[in-house]
Short mmCIF file of C-alpha atoms and ligand atoms in Angstrom, two decimals:
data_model
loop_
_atom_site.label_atom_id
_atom_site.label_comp_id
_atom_site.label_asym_id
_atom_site.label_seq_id
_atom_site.Cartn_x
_atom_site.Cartn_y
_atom_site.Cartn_z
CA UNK V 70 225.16 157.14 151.56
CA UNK V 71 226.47 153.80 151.36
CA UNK V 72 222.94 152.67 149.77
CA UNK V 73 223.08 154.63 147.12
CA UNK V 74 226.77 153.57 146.06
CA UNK V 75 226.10 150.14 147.11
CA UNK V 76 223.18 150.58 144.26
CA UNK V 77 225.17 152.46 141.88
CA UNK V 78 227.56 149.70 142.00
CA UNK V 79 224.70 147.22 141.22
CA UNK V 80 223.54 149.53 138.49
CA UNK V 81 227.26 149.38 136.73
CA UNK V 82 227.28 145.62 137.12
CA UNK V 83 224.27 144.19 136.58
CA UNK V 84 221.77 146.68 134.66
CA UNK V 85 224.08 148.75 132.44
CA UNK V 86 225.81 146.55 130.66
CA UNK V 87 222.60 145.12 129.13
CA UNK V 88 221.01 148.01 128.15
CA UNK V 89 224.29 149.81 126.79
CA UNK V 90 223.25 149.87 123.54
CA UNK V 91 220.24 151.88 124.54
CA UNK V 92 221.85 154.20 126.39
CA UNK V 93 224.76 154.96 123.87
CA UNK V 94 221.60 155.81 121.60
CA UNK V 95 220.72 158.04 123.59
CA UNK V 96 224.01 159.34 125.11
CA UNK V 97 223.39 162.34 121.98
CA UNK V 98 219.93 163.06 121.72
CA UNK V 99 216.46 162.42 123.01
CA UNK V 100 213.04 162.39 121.83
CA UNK V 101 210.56 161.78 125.01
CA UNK V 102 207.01 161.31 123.38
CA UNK V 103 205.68 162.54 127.14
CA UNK V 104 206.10 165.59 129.40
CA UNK V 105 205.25 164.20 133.35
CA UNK V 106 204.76 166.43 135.85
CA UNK V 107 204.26 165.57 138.82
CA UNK V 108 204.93 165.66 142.90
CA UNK V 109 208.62 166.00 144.35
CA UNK V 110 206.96 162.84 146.78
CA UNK V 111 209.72 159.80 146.81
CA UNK V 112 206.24 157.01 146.64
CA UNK V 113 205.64 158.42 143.16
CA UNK V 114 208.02 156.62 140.74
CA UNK V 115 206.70 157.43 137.14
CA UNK V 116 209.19 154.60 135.49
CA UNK V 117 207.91 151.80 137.63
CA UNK V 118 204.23 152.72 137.39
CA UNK V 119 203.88 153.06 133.95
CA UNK V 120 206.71 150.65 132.57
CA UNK V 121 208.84 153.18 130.84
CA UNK V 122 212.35 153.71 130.83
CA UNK V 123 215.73 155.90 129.74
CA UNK V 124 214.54 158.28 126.75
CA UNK V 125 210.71 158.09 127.24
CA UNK V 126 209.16 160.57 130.06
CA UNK V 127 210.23 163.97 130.38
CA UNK V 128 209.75 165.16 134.14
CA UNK V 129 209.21 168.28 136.00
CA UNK V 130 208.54 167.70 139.85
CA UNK V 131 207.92 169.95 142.66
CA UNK V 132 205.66 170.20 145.97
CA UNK V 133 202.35 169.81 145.41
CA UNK V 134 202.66 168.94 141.49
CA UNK V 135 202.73 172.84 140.81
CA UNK V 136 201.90 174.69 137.28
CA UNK V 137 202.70 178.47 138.33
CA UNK V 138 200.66 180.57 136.45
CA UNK V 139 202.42 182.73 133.52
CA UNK V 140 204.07 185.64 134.20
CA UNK V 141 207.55 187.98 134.60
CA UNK V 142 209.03 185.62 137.02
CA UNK V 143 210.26 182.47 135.47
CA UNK V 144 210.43 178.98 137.33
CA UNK V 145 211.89 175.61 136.14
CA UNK V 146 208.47 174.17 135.77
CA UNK V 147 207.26 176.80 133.35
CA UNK V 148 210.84 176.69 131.69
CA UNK V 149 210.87 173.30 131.57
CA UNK V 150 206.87 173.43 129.88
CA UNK V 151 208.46 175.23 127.34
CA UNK V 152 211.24 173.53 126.56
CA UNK V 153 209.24 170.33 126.04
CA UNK V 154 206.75 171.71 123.96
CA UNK V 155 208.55 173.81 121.47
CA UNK V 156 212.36 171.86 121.66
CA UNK V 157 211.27 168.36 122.21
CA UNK V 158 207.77 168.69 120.81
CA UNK V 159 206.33 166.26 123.22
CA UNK V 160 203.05 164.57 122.01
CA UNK V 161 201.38 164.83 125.47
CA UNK V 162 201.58 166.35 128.92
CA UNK V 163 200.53 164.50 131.93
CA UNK V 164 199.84 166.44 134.99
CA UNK V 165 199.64 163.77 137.87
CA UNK V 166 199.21 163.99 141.48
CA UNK V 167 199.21 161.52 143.96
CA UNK V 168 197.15 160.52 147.32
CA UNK V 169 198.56 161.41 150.93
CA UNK V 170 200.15 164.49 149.28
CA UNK V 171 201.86 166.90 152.12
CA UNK V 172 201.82 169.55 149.70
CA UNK V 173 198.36 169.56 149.44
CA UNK V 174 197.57 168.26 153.42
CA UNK V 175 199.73 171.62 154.61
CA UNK V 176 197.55 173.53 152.60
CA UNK V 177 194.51 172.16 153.85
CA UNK V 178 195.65 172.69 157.63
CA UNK V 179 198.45 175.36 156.73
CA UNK V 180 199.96 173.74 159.97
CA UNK V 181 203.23 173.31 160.29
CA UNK V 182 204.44 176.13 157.17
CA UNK V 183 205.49 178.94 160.19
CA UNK V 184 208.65 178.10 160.10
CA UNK V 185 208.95 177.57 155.94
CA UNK V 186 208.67 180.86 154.50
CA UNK V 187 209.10 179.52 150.77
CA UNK V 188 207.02 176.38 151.06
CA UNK V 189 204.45 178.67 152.64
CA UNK V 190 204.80 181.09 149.29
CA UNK V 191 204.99 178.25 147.13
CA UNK V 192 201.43 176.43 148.24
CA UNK V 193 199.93 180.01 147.03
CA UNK V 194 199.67 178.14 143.47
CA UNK V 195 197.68 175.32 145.17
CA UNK V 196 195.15 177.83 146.26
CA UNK V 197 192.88 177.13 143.08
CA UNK V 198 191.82 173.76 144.14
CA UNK V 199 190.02 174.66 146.54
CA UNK V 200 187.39 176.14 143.63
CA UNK V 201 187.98 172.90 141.67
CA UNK V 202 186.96 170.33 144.75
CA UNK V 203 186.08 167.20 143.09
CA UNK V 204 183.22 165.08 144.79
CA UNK V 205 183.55 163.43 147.90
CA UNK V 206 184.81 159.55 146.76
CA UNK V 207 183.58 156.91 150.06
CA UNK V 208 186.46 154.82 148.78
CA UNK V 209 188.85 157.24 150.03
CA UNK V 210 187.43 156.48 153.82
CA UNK V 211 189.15 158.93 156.07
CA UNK V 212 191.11 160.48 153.46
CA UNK V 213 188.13 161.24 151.37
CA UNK V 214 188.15 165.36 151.74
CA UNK V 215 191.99 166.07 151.15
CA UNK V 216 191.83 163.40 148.13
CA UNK V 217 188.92 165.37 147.12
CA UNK V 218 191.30 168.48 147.26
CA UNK V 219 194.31 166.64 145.45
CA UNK V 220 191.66 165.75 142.83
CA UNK V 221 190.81 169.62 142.51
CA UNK V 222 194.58 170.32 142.36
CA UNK V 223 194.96 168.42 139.27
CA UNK V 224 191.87 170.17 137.58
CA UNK V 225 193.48 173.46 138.70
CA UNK V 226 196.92 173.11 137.81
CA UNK V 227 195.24 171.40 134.31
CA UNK V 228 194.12 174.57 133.43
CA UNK V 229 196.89 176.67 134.27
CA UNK V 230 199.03 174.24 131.99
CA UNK V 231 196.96 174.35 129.08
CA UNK V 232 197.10 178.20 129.32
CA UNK V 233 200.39 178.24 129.47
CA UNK V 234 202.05 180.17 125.90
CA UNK V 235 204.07 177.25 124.23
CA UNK V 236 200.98 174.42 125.59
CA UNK V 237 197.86 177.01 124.31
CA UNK V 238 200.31 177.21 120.83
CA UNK V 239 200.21 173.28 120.67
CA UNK V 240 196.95 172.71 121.73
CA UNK V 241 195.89 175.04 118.80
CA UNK V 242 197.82 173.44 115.87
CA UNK V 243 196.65 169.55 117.59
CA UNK V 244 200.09 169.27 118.46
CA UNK V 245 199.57 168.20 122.17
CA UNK V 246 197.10 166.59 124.11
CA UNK V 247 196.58 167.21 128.56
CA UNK V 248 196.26 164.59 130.53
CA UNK V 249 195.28 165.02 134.02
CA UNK V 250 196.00 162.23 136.40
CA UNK V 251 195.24 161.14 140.15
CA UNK V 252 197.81 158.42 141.72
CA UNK V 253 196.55 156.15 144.66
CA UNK V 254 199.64 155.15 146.31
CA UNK V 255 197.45 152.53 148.42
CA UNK V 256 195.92 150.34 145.30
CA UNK V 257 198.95 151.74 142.74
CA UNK V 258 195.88 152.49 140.66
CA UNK V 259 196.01 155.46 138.37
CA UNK V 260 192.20 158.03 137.83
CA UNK V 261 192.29 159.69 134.71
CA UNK V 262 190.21 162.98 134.78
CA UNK V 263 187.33 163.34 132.10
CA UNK V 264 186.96 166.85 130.75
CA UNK V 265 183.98 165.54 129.15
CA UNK V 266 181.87 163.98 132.42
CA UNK V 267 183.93 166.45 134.53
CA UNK V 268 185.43 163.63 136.87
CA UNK V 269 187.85 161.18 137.45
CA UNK V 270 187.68 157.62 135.89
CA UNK V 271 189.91 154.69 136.34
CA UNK V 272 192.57 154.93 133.95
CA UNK V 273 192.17 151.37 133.16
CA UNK V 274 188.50 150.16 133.58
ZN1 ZN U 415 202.74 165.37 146.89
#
């Protein structure tokens, strides 16, 4: 633990004090133009990727960057869907996943889930990808067939999203546009998937 206080320390000293205006602003009230959901995995860090900071993304993470579908039982994904779209009327939702993702290599290989009942349970929301495989990418080398996978993950889990009540609502009125998004941990590169060609582009060509 002594890390994290060393850091904390670090953070009182040397970072707070210059942004304190900013975060007394906010110490009331927020109004995050973007829902991020993503993977619980500690090499995705959606502030230092995409340069934002307090007050801008509003996250949701979990294994295997997860959208269950609608139903009775409630989750704090889904709850926290809803809250951004009809509370803090966010102007976009980005789904993103990420290469190398265990989530999506244990359910590939369903190796080593005997002994995790609810991660086991869980992965039964990544089961659509497998009907959403996106082409094999040679850049991807050895990793090319679970990226492939984690590709189809973020077409699946698209869909669920937009189909959720409070996104189909905003999607209706214009109110909300999906992003889905494939990380590369190796390059830091982000793919941005086309609805339109039906694939995955560079996010910045
Ligand atoms: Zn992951």
């Amino acid at each position: 633990m002594d890390r994290l206080i060393e850091g904390h320390k670090r953070f009182l000293k040397e970072v707070f004090p210059g942004r304190r205006d900013q975060f007394h602003l906010l110490a009331e009230s927020q109004a995050p133009e973007w829902l991020f959901i993503t993977c619980s995995d500690s090499r995705v860090l959606p502030d230092m990727i995409l340069g934002t900071g307090p007050g801008d993304l509003f996250i949701t993470r979990n294994a295997g960057n997860v959208v269950p579908v609608a139903g009775a039982e409630v989750d704090g994904c889904t709850a926290t869907i809803e809250y951004a779209v009809e509370v803090l009327m966010v102007k976009h939702a980005i789904l993103c996943g990420h290469s190398d993702c265990g989530a999506m290599k244990a359910a590939l290989d369903r190796k080593g889930l005997e002994n995790l009942p609810k991660a086991s349970r869980w992965l039964q929301h990544v089961e659509a990808a497998f009907s959403h495989r996106q082409p094999i990418d040679p850049a991807d080398g050895p990793h090319a067939e679970l990226a492939s996978l984690i590709r189809g993950n973020v077409v699946a889990q698209l869909h669920i999203l937009r189909a959720q009540p409070s996104v189909a609502r905003a999607l209706a009125h214009n109110a909300i546009t999906v992003h889905g998004w494939y990380y590369e941990i190796l390059s830091g590169r982000i793919e941005q998937y086309d609805e339109q060609a039906r694939r995955f582009l560079p996010l910045i060509g």
